[in-house]
C-alpha cells in the first residue's frame, strides 16, 4: 500500500531538509466534490474541497504533520496547543504517532464530543479551561515558554505552511486556480495559508492567478467581518468560536490582496447550509465547515461573485466530529415493533 502524505508529496514546496522526519498518517488528497444542486441554484461552477477525509477528520492534519516533523527535528520535549477541538485532535494523533507528549487546553463545555474523544484516546493530557479559546491560547503560549514545549497552534509557521497544500491540490486537480475560494474563519490561519499557497504556486509557474479569498464567520464571533474584537464570542459552530484571531492582521492583508472579503452569517444559516449539503449533496460536514456555503447562499446573489465563476468551498471538518448538533437538528428515527405489517404501515 502506498501512503504518501503531504511531506513526501510536496517536499520541494515545503521547508524540508535531510534532517526532517517524514511523518505521515496519509494526509491530504482530499476529494474535490462537484456540488451540482447548490451550484445550479447559485449559478456557479461549485465544488467542495472535503477536508473531512483527512486522518483525524479535519484540515488541521495538513499543517500539523509539518509542525510535528519540525518539532521532532528541533528536539522538542513535547507539544502544547489551545483548541476549539480539531487542532487538539490532530496534535494528539500526530504526537502519539511520533512518541511525543502532548498537552491540549480546551474551552470547557464548548468542544464537540468527537473531537474531545479523539484528544483523549490518543493519550493527550487534556485540560478543560474555564474560559474561552482566546484565553486558552494565552495559557498555551505561557506554558510553552515556561516548559520549552512546541506550540502547534497556527502561530506556528510550519502549521500554516503545511496548510498551503490545500491550494496546491485544488490547482493540480482543476488545472487552474478557482475564481474564488470560500471558507470558515476562526483564528484566521487557514485563509492566510490558502492564499499563501496560491501565491507560492503562481510564483512557481504552476498557477496563473490567485482566487478571491472569501472568509465567513459566525455572527456571534465575527471580529474580522465586523472589524473589531469580539470579547464574548458565541456560536453553534464551536470550531470558530473565537473573538481575537491571532492571524487576523495577516488574514486581512491576504483577503484584501486577493480581492476577497470577510462575511458573517447567522447560526441558523450555518445549520441550514449543513442540512442542505447533507440532504442535497450527500456531504456531511461539521457546522463551522458549512459557514462558507451559508455565505454563498446569502450573498452570491448580491454580486459577491460573478455568475458562472468556478468556486471552491473548503469544508474544513467531518460532520461526525459533532454528532450531537447534527442529531439535534435532524429529527428522531421512527420506532416500531419488529413486524412487517407495522413497518409497511409506518412507512406509508
Ligand atoms: N473550520 C474548522 C472545522 C475548524 O476547526 C477551524 C479552527 C476553522 C474552520 C477555522 O480555521 O482558525 O484557521 O481560521 N479550529 C481551530 C481549532 C481554532 O482549535 O481546532 P482558522
Coordinates of C-alpha atoms in Angstrom, one line a residue, residues 9 20 28 46 51 81 105 118 135 164 170 179 208 240 244 286 290 295 314 324 341 345:
X9 CA 4.3 14.7 -1.9
X20 CA 13.3 16.4 8.8
X28 CA -4.3 15.4 2.0
X46 CA -19.2 25.0 -7.4
X51 CA -11.3 18.1 4.3
X81 CA -1.9 23.8 21.9
X105 CA -6.1 23.3 26.5
X118 CA -10.0 12.0 19.8
X135 CA -7.9 32.8 27.0
X164 CA -0.9 25.8 1.9
X170 CA -7.1 22.5 -5.9
X179 CA -12.0 32.2 -9.3
X208 CA -1.6 32.0 -13.3
X240 CA -14.9 29.0 15.0
X244 CA -9.4 37.6 18.9
X286 CA -19.4 19.9 10.8
X290 CA -20.6 25.0 6.4
X295 CA -22.1 32.8 3.0
X314 CA -13.4 24.3 1.8
X324 CA -24.9 16.0 18.8
X341 CA -47.1 -5.1 8.7
X345 CA -47.9 1.0 7.9

